[in-house]
């Protein structure tokens, strides 16, 4: 590995974003080869001993995984209630310490990305990067035209207002009083899709994420995963600069 700037090395190790890593360096939290460093120009590689607040950094091969998350699994690496988490679904071929980028609710299924690349994760989750996320929702009731317009123009909540969404009713069942709706958003607030439908008077009965940007679940079944290709990783990084 060629030497890289210390803040990039820290970001790659999952410590924080480059900017936050620079703040840690400037405040004297970082040692390189047992010496405190506060300048930004220093470069390091795997042969150097890098510590943050006394904890050595261990860098590893970058891994980028696309998973078809089932319902009833937590989007985390551990759960204090002992419930199954997404990393429990990984097999022995994944030795890296990956974690989910963002989250899907316990009862939501669909496309979830996992990585050990901190900078990559921070880029995708940053609000200024508009990554389209498409969901299929089964909702109670029949979604009306005016309600669609409200969802598409933005819903105002206490802490935020949603950006414009794309909404298409795929089917209606008047006998069962339910609708299947495809909705595309690019934010990632907790329970956002459920809250949006609640705001127009419809409870979400079932929810699945089928797209993340250009990525789909094609070829995967629930509970399985695959590595992203180099081209896919490069495109995600390119699309979010």
PDB file of C-alpha atoms in Angstrom:
ATOM      1  CA  UNK A   1       0.000   0.000   0.000  1.00  0.00           C
ATOM      2  CA  UNK A   2       1.375   3.433  -0.921  1.00  0.00           C
ATOM      3  CA  UNK A   3       1.459   6.052   1.779  1.00  0.00           C
ATOM      4  CA  UNK A   4      -1.678   8.202   2.127  1.00  0.00           C
ATOM      5  CA  UNK A   5      -2.508  11.267   4.155  1.00  0.00           C
ATOM      6  CA  UNK A   6      -3.191  10.502   7.798  1.00  0.00           C
ATOM      7  CA  UNK A   7      -6.772  11.798   7.685  1.00  0.00           C
ATOM      8  CA  UNK A   8      -7.561   9.512   4.728  1.00  0.00           C
ATOM      9  CA  UNK A   9      -5.953   6.560   6.503  1.00  0.00           C
ATOM     10  CA  UNK A  10      -8.206   7.267   9.517  1.00  0.00           C
ATOM     11  CA  UNK A  11     -11.320   7.635   7.356  1.00  0.00           C
ATOM     12  CA  UNK A  12     -10.543   4.375   5.575  1.00  0.00           C
ATOM     13  CA  UNK A  13     -10.233   2.680   8.971  1.00  0.00           C
ATOM     14  CA  UNK A  14     -13.750   3.861   9.841  1.00  0.00           C
ATOM     15  CA  UNK A  15     -12.738   6.357  12.539  1.00  0.00           C
ATOM     16  CA  UNK A  16     -14.644   9.303  11.073  1.00  0.00           C
ATOM     17  CA  UNK A  17     -14.945  11.369   7.914  1.00  0.00           C
ATOM     18  CA  UNK A  18     -11.793  13.066   6.633  1.00  0.00           C
ATOM     19  CA  UNK A  19     -12.921  16.405   8.040  1.00  0.00           C
ATOM     20  CA  UNK A  20     -13.645  14.951  11.483  1.00  0.00           C
ATOM     21  CA  UNK A  21     -10.344  13.080  11.349  1.00  0.00           C
ATOM     22  CA  UNK A  22      -8.559  16.374  10.659  1.00  0.00           C
ATOM     23  CA  UNK A  23     -10.205  17.832  13.767  1.00  0.00           C
ATOM     24  CA  UNK A  24      -8.993  14.888  15.851  1.00  0.00           C
ATOM     25  CA  UNK A  25      -5.464  15.351  14.494  1.00  0.00           C
ATOM     26  CA  UNK A  26      -5.467  19.108  15.147  1.00  0.00           C
ATOM     27  CA  UNK A  27      -6.615  18.562  18.746  1.00  0.00           C
ATOM     28  CA  UNK A  28      -3.801  16.120  19.483  1.00  0.00           C
ATOM     29  CA  UNK A  29      -5.837  12.913  19.661  1.00  0.00           C
ATOM     30  CA  UNK A  30      -3.650  11.041  17.165  1.00  0.00           C
ATOM     31  CA  UNK A  31      -0.231   9.409  17.498  1.00  0.00           C
ATOM     32  CA  UNK A  32       1.933   8.045  14.700  1.00  0.00           C
ATOM     33  CA  UNK A  33       4.714   5.715  15.773  1.00  0.00           C
ATOM     34  CA  UNK A  34       4.204   6.789  19.400  1.00  0.00           C
ATOM     35  CA  UNK A  35       4.446  10.522  18.660  1.00  0.00           C
ATOM     36  CA  UNK A  36       1.538  12.963  18.788  1.00  0.00           C
ATOM     37  CA  UNK A  37       0.999  14.635  15.420  1.00  0.00           C
ATOM     38  CA  UNK A  38      -1.066  17.735  14.765  1.00  0.00           C
ATOM     39  CA  UNK A  39      -0.136  18.573  11.161  1.00  0.00           C
ATOM     40  CA  UNK A  40      -2.227  17.461   8.179  1.00  0.00           C
ATOM     41  CA  UNK A  41       0.546  16.757   5.657  1.00  0.00           C
ATOM     42  CA  UNK A  42       1.923  13.581   7.213  1.00  0.00           C
ATOM     43  CA  UNK A  43       1.524  10.376   5.215  1.00  0.00           C
ATOM     44  CA  UNK A  44       1.323   6.831   6.577  1.00  0.00           C
ATOM     45  CA  UNK A  45       0.815   3.236   5.491  1.00  0.00           C
ATOM     46  CA  UNK A  46       0.216  -0.159   7.133  1.00  0.00           C
ATOM     47  CA  UNK A  47       3.788  -0.277   8.451  1.00  0.00           C
ATOM     48  CA  UNK A  48       3.113   2.753  10.669  1.00  0.00           C
ATOM     49  CA  UNK A  49       1.578   2.488  14.122  1.00  0.00           C
ATOM     50  CA  UNK A  50      -1.410   4.850  14.207  1.00  0.00           C
ATOM     51  CA  UNK A  51      -3.377   5.412  17.418  1.00  0.00           C
ATOM     52  CA  UNK A  52      -6.447   7.505  18.182  1.00  0.00           C
ATOM     53  CA  UNK A  53      -6.862   8.245  21.896  1.00  0.00           C
ATOM     54  CA  UNK A  54      -4.556   5.333  22.639  1.00  0.00           C
ATOM     55  CA  UNK A  55      -6.430   2.825  20.462  1.00  0.00           C
ATOM     56  CA  UNK A  56      -4.428   1.383  17.552  1.00  0.00           C
ATOM     57  CA  UNK A  57      -6.059   1.464  14.135  1.00  0.00           C
ATOM     58  CA  UNK A  58      -6.294  -1.740  12.184  1.00  0.00           C
ATOM     59  CA  UNK A  59      -6.944  -1.299   8.497  1.00  0.00           C
ATOM     60  CA  UNK A  60      -8.127  -4.133   6.335  1.00  0.00           C
ATOM     61  CA  UNK A  61      -9.125  -4.864   2.776  1.00  0.00           C
ATOM     62  CA  UNK A  62     -12.116  -2.761   1.752  1.00  0.00           C
ATOM     63  CA  UNK A  63     -15.322  -4.742   1.323  1.00  0.00           C
ATOM     64  CA  UNK A  64     -18.553  -3.573  -0.294  1.00  0.00           C
ATOM     65  CA  UNK A  65     -21.572  -5.864   0.064  1.00  0.00           C
ATOM     66  CA  UNK A  66     -25.113  -5.689  -1.305  1.00  0.00           C
ATOM     67  CA  UNK A  67     -27.537  -7.693   0.846  1.00  0.00           C
ATOM     68  CA  UNK A  68     -31.182  -8.657   0.446  1.00  0.00           C
ATOM     69  CA  UNK A  69     -32.211  -8.036   4.030  1.00  0.00           C
ATOM     70  CA  UNK A  70     -35.142 -10.131   5.264  1.00  0.00           C
ATOM     71  CA  UNK A  71     -37.846  -8.861   7.570  1.00  0.00           C
ATOM     72  CA  UNK A  72     -37.219  -9.572  11.249  1.00  0.00           C
ATOM     73  CA  UNK A  73     -33.516  -8.730  11.158  1.00  0.00           C
ATOM     74  CA  UNK A  74     -31.873  -5.671  12.725  1.00  0.00           C
ATOM     75  CA  UNK A  75     -29.729  -3.363  10.555  1.00  0.00           C
ATOM     76  CA  UNK A  76     -26.803  -3.419  12.973  1.00  0.00           C
ATOM     77  CA  UNK A  77     -23.766  -5.448  13.973  1.00  0.00           C
ATOM     78  CA  UNK A  78     -25.157  -6.273  17.416  1.00  0.00           C
ATOM     79  CA  UNK A  79     -28.403  -5.974  19.343  1.00  0.00           C
ATOM     80  CA  UNK A  80     -28.735  -5.662  23.122  1.00  0.00           C
ATOM     81  CA  UNK A  81     -31.993  -7.615  22.995  1.00  0.00           C
ATOM     82  CA  UNK A  82     -30.352 -10.588  21.342  1.00  0.00           C
ATOM     83  CA  UNK A  83     -32.252 -10.317  18.070  1.00  0.00           C
ATOM     84  CA  UNK A  84     -30.722 -11.410  14.780  1.00  0.00           C
ATOM     85  CA  UNK A  85     -28.637  -8.722  13.060  1.00  0.00           C
ATOM     86  CA  UNK A  86     -27.603  -8.428   9.421  1.00  0.00           C
ATOM     87  CA  UNK A  87     -24.014  -9.489  10.093  1.00  0.00           C
ATOM     88  CA  UNK A  88     -25.365 -12.811  11.395  1.00  0.00           C
ATOM     89  CA  UNK A  89     -26.326 -13.544   7.779  1.00  0.00           C
ATOM     90  CA  UNK A  90     -22.743 -13.253   6.560  1.00  0.00           C
ATOM     91  CA  UNK A  91     -20.801 -16.434   5.924  1.00  0.00           C
ATOM     92  CA  UNK A  92     -17.143 -17.293   6.509  1.00  0.00           C
ATOM     93  CA  UNK A  93     -16.095 -15.597   3.289  1.00  0.00           C
ATOM     94  CA  UNK A  94     -16.610 -12.225   5.011  1.00  0.00           C
ATOM     95  CA  UNK A  95     -13.815 -11.794   7.546  1.00  0.00           C
ATOM     96  CA  UNK A  96     -13.819  -8.000   7.394  1.00  0.00           C
ATOM     97  CA  UNK A  97     -15.649  -5.995  10.048  1.00  0.00           C
ATOM     98  CA  UNK A  98     -18.399  -4.602   7.867  1.00  0.00           C
ATOM     99  CA  UNK A  99     -21.410  -2.618   9.047  1.00  0.00           C
ATOM    100  CA  UNK A 100     -24.608  -1.396   7.353  1.00  0.00           C
ATOM    101  CA  UNK A 101     -24.743   1.927   5.528  1.00  0.00           C
ATOM    102  CA  UNK A 102     -27.860   3.534   6.954  1.00  0.00           C
ATOM    103  CA  UNK A 103     -30.586   1.196   8.048  1.00  0.00           C
ATOM    104  CA  UNK A 104     -33.773  -0.610   7.177  1.00  0.00           C
ATOM    105  CA  UNK A 105     -36.397  -1.086   9.886  1.00  0.00           C
ATOM    106  CA  UNK A 106     -36.722  -4.446  11.640  1.00  0.00           C
ATOM    107  CA  UNK A 107     -39.924  -5.205   9.710  1.00  0.00           C
ATOM    108  CA  UNK A 108     -38.666  -3.801   6.385  1.00  0.00           C
ATOM    109  CA  UNK A 109     -36.940  -5.983   3.807  1.00  0.00           C
ATOM    110  CA  UNK A 110     -34.858  -5.194   0.773  1.00  0.00           C
ATOM    111  CA  UNK A 111     -31.593  -3.751  -0.479  1.00  0.00           C
ATOM    112  CA  UNK A 112     -29.002  -2.891   2.160  1.00  0.00           C
ATOM    113  CA  UNK A 113     -25.334  -2.000   1.677  1.00  0.00           C
ATOM    114  CA  UNK A 114     -22.597  -3.016   4.102  1.00  0.00           C
ATOM    115  CA  UNK A 115     -18.957  -1.929   4.117  1.00  0.00           C
ATOM    116  CA  UNK A 116     -15.862  -1.363   6.230  1.00  0.00           C
ATOM    117  CA  UNK A 117     -14.985   1.773   4.241  1.00  0.00           C
ATOM    118  CA  UNK A 118     -15.854   4.655   6.549  1.00  0.00           C
ATOM    119  CA  UNK A 119     -15.346   7.406   4.006  1.00  0.00           C
ATOM    120  CA  UNK A 120     -17.498   5.604   1.423  1.00  0.00           C
ATOM    121  CA  UNK A 121     -20.296   5.162   3.999  1.00  0.00           C
ATOM    122  CA  UNK A 122     -20.119   8.789   5.109  1.00  0.00           C
ATOM    123  CA  UNK A 123     -20.371  10.000   1.502  1.00  0.00           C
ATOM    124  CA  UNK A 124     -23.457   7.914   0.766  1.00  0.00           C
ATOM    125  CA  UNK A 125     -25.204   8.980   3.975  1.00  0.00           C
ATOM    126  CA  UNK A 126     -24.415  12.688   3.708  1.00  0.00           C
ATOM    127  CA  UNK A 127     -27.588  14.761   3.114  1.00  0.00           C
ATOM    128  CA  UNK A 128     -26.084  16.699   0.199  1.00  0.00           C
ATOM    129  CA  UNK A 129     -25.763  13.543  -1.878  1.00  0.00           C
ATOM    130  CA  UNK A 130     -29.059  12.635  -3.474  1.00  0.00           C
ATOM    131  CA  UNK A 131     -29.097   8.864  -3.732  1.00  0.00           C
ATOM    132  CA  UNK A 132     -32.506   7.704  -4.938  1.00  0.00           C
ATOM    133  CA  UNK A 133     -34.010   4.909  -2.856  1.00  0.00           C
ATOM    134  CA  UNK A 134     -37.082   3.135  -4.193  1.00  0.00           C
ATOM    135  CA  UNK A 135     -39.545   1.256  -1.997  1.00  0.00           C
ATOM    136  CA  UNK A 136     -42.586  -0.897  -2.610  1.00  0.00           C
ATOM    137  CA  UNK A 137     -45.221  -0.287   0.060  1.00  0.00           C
ATOM    138  CA  UNK A 138     -48.436  -2.122   0.772  1.00  0.00           C
ATOM    139  CA  UNK A 139     -50.695   0.374   2.513  1.00  0.00           C
ATOM    140  CA  UNK A 140     -54.115   0.386   4.069  1.00  0.00           C
ATOM    141  CA  UNK A 141     -56.728   2.169   1.981  1.00  0.00           C
ATOM    142  CA  UNK A 142     -56.805   3.542  -1.549  1.00  0.00           C
ATOM    143  CA  UNK A 143     -54.269   6.278  -2.273  1.00  0.00           C
ATOM    144  CA  UNK A 144     -56.053   9.220  -3.854  1.00  0.00           C
ATOM    145  CA  UNK A 145     -54.743  11.757  -6.366  1.00  0.00           C
ATOM    146  CA  UNK A 146     -54.545  14.604  -3.849  1.00  0.00           C
ATOM    147  CA  UNK A 147     -52.599  12.400  -1.438  1.00  0.00           C
ATOM    148  CA  UNK A 148     -50.158  11.491  -4.189  1.00  0.00           C
ATOM    149  CA  UNK A 149     -49.604  15.198  -4.894  1.00  0.00           C
ATOM    150  CA  UNK A 150     -48.837  15.822  -1.209  1.00  0.00           C
ATOM    151  CA  UNK A 151     -46.302  12.996  -1.130  1.00  0.00           C
ATOM    152  CA  UNK A 152     -44.684  14.237  -4.335  1.00  0.00           C
ATOM    153  CA  UNK A 153     -44.485  17.878  -3.286  1.00  0.00           C
ATOM    154  CA  UNK A 154     -43.066  17.202   0.204  1.00  0.00           C
ATOM    155  CA  UNK A 155     -44.402  16.419   3.662  1.00  0.00           C
ATOM    156  CA  UNK A 156     -43.584  18.780   6.527  1.00  0.00           C
ATOM    157  CA  UNK A 157     -42.651  17.156   9.821  1.00  0.00           C
ATOM    158  CA  UNK A 158     -41.448  18.689  13.061  1.00  0.00           C
ATOM    159  CA  UNK A 159     -37.739  18.357  12.297  1.00  0.00           C
ATOM    160  CA  UNK A 160     -37.635  18.291   8.509  1.00  0.00           C
ATOM    161  CA  UNK A 161     -39.579  18.587   5.279  1.00  0.00           C
ATOM    162  CA  UNK A 162     -39.228  15.806   2.735  1.00  0.00           C
ATOM    163  CA  UNK A 163     -37.922  16.593  -0.721  1.00  0.00           C
ATOM    164  CA  UNK A 164     -39.965  15.845  -3.806  1.00  0.00           C
ATOM    165  CA  UNK A 165     -40.796  12.161  -4.116  1.00  0.00           C
ATOM    166  CA  UNK A 166     -41.836  10.046  -7.077  1.00  0.00           C
ATOM    167  CA  UNK A 167     -45.028   8.076  -6.443  1.00  0.00           C
ATOM    168  CA  UNK A 168     -46.835   5.528  -8.578  1.00  0.00           C
ATOM    169  CA  UNK A 169     -49.792   3.393  -7.563  1.00  0.00           C
ATOM    170  CA  UNK A 170     -49.106  -0.080  -8.909  1.00  0.00           C
ATOM    171  CA  UNK A 171     -52.382  -1.716  -7.896  1.00  0.00           C
ATOM    172  CA  UNK A 172     -55.550  -1.162  -5.861  1.00  0.00           C
ATOM    173  CA  UNK A 173     -57.725  -3.708  -4.098  1.00  0.00           C
ATOM    174  CA  UNK A 174     -61.019  -2.110  -3.104  1.00  0.00           C
ATOM    175  CA  UNK A 175     -62.332  -5.331  -1.555  1.00  0.00           C
ATOM    176  CA  UNK A 176     -59.344  -5.597   0.782  1.00  0.00           C
ATOM    177  CA  UNK A 177     -59.075  -1.797   1.005  1.00  0.00           C
ATOM    178  CA  UNK A 178     -55.369  -1.714   0.204  1.00  0.00           C
ATOM    179  CA  UNK A 179     -52.929  -0.342  -2.357  1.00  0.00           C
ATOM    180  CA  UNK A 180     -49.469  -1.258  -3.606  1.00  0.00           C
ATOM    181  CA  UNK A 181     -47.388   1.874  -4.132  1.00  0.00           C
ATOM    182  CA  UNK A 182     -43.912   2.476  -5.551  1.00  0.00           C
ATOM    183  CA  UNK A 183     -42.208   5.497  -3.955  1.00  0.00           C
ATOM    184  CA  UNK A 184     -38.757   6.962  -4.572  1.00  0.00           C
ATOM    185  CA  UNK A 185     -37.066   9.283  -2.067  1.00  0.00           C
ATOM    186  CA  UNK A 186     -33.455  10.329  -1.543  1.00  0.00           C
ATOM    187  CA  UNK A 187     -33.327  11.194   2.149  1.00  0.00           C
ATOM    188  CA  UNK A 188     -32.854   8.649   4.897  1.00  0.00           C
ATOM    189  CA  UNK A 189     -34.742   9.811   7.985  1.00  0.00           C
ATOM    190  CA  UNK A 190     -35.874   7.174  10.463  1.00  0.00           C
ATOM    191  CA  UNK A 191     -39.182   5.577   9.448  1.00  0.00           C
ATOM    192  CA  UNK A 192     -39.473   8.191   6.694  1.00  0.00           C
ATOM    193  CA  UNK A 193     -41.600   6.242   4.218  1.00  0.00           C
ATOM    194  CA  UNK A 194     -43.938   4.997   6.939  1.00  0.00           C
ATOM    195  CA  UNK A 195     -44.246   8.502   8.355  1.00  0.00           C
ATOM    196  CA  UNK A 196     -44.975   9.968   4.924  1.00  0.00           C
ATOM    197  CA  UNK A 197     -47.853   7.580   4.320  1.00  0.00           C
ATOM    198  CA  UNK A 198     -49.123   8.102   7.878  1.00  0.00           C
ATOM    199  CA  UNK A 199     -49.168  11.847   7.173  1.00  0.00           C
ATOM    200  CA  UNK A 200     -51.660  11.342   4.344  1.00  0.00           C
ATOM    201  CA  UNK A 201     -53.771   8.873   6.322  1.00  0.00           C
ATOM    202  CA  UNK A 202     -52.454   5.467   5.276  1.00  0.00           C
ATOM    203  CA  UNK A 203     -50.726   2.905   7.459  1.00  0.00           C
ATOM    204  CA  UNK A 204     -47.922   0.888   5.860  1.00  0.00           C
ATOM    205  CA  UNK A 205     -48.618  -2.826   6.213  1.00  0.00           C
ATOM    206  CA  UNK A 206     -45.504  -4.061   4.403  1.00  0.00           C
ATOM    207  CA  UNK A 207     -42.417  -2.298   3.069  1.00  0.00           C
ATOM    208  CA  UNK A 208     -39.452  -3.339   0.918  1.00  0.00           C
ATOM    209  CA  UNK A 209     -36.576  -1.371  -0.639  1.00  0.00           C
ATOM    210  CA  UNK A 210     -35.949  -2.560  -4.184  1.00  0.00           C
ATOM    211  CA  UNK A 211     -33.423   0.008  -5.456  1.00  0.00           C
ATOM    212  CA  UNK A 212     -30.525   2.004  -4.061  1.00  0.00           C
ATOM    213  CA  UNK A 213     -29.421   4.381  -6.774  1.00  0.00           C
ATOM    214  CA  UNK A 214     -28.737   2.197  -9.820  1.00  0.00           C
ATOM    215  CA  UNK A 215     -28.376  -0.954  -7.696  1.00  0.00           C
ATOM    216  CA  UNK A 216     -31.105  -3.607  -7.644  1.00  0.00           C
ATOM    217  CA  UNK A 217     -31.750  -6.961  -5.987  1.00  0.00           C
ATOM    218  CA  UNK A 218     -31.599  -8.854  -9.278  1.00  0.00           C
ATOM    219  CA  UNK A 219     -30.223 -12.356  -8.780  1.00  0.00           C
ATOM    220  CA  UNK A 220     -30.566 -12.384  -4.994  1.00  0.00           C
ATOM    221  CA  UNK A 221     -33.051 -14.078  -2.698  1.00  0.00           C
ATOM    222  CA  UNK A 222     -33.943 -12.922   0.796  1.00  0.00           C
ATOM    223  CA  UNK A 223     -31.086 -13.353   3.261  1.00  0.00           C
ATOM    224  CA  UNK A 224     -28.360 -13.592   0.609  1.00  0.00           C
ATOM    225  CA  UNK A 225     -25.725 -11.105  -0.511  1.00  0.00           C
ATOM    226  CA  UNK A 226     -23.014 -10.405  -3.067  1.00  0.00           C
ATOM    227  CA  UNK A 227     -19.979  -8.182  -3.359  1.00  0.00           C
ATOM    228  CA  UNK A 228     -20.307  -5.019  -5.369  1.00  0.00           C
ATOM    229  CA  UNK A 229     -18.181  -4.968  -8.494  1.00  0.00           C
ATOM    230  CA  UNK A 230     -15.327  -2.499  -8.842  1.00  0.00           C
ATOM    231  CA  UNK A 231     -17.366  -0.697 -11.473  1.00  0.00           C
ATOM    232  CA  UNK A 232     -20.366  -0.388  -9.122  1.00  0.00           C
ATOM    233  CA  UNK A 233     -18.210   0.973  -6.295  1.00  0.00           C
ATOM    234  CA  UNK A 234     -16.551   3.438  -8.652  1.00  0.00           C
ATOM    235  CA  UNK A 235     -19.917   4.602  -9.986  1.00  0.00           C
ATOM    236  CA  UNK A 236     -21.305   5.132  -6.464  1.00  0.00           C
ATOM    237  CA  UNK A 237     -18.244   7.196  -5.580  1.00  0.00           C
ATOM    238  CA  UNK A 238     -18.463   9.131  -8.859  1.00  0.00           C
ATOM    239  CA  UNK A 239     -22.194   9.797  -8.513  1.00  0.00           C
ATOM    240  CA  UNK A 240     -21.709  11.209  -5.021  1.00  0.00           C
ATOM    241  CA  UNK A 241     -18.839  13.635  -5.396  1.00  0.00           C
TER     242      UNK A 241
END
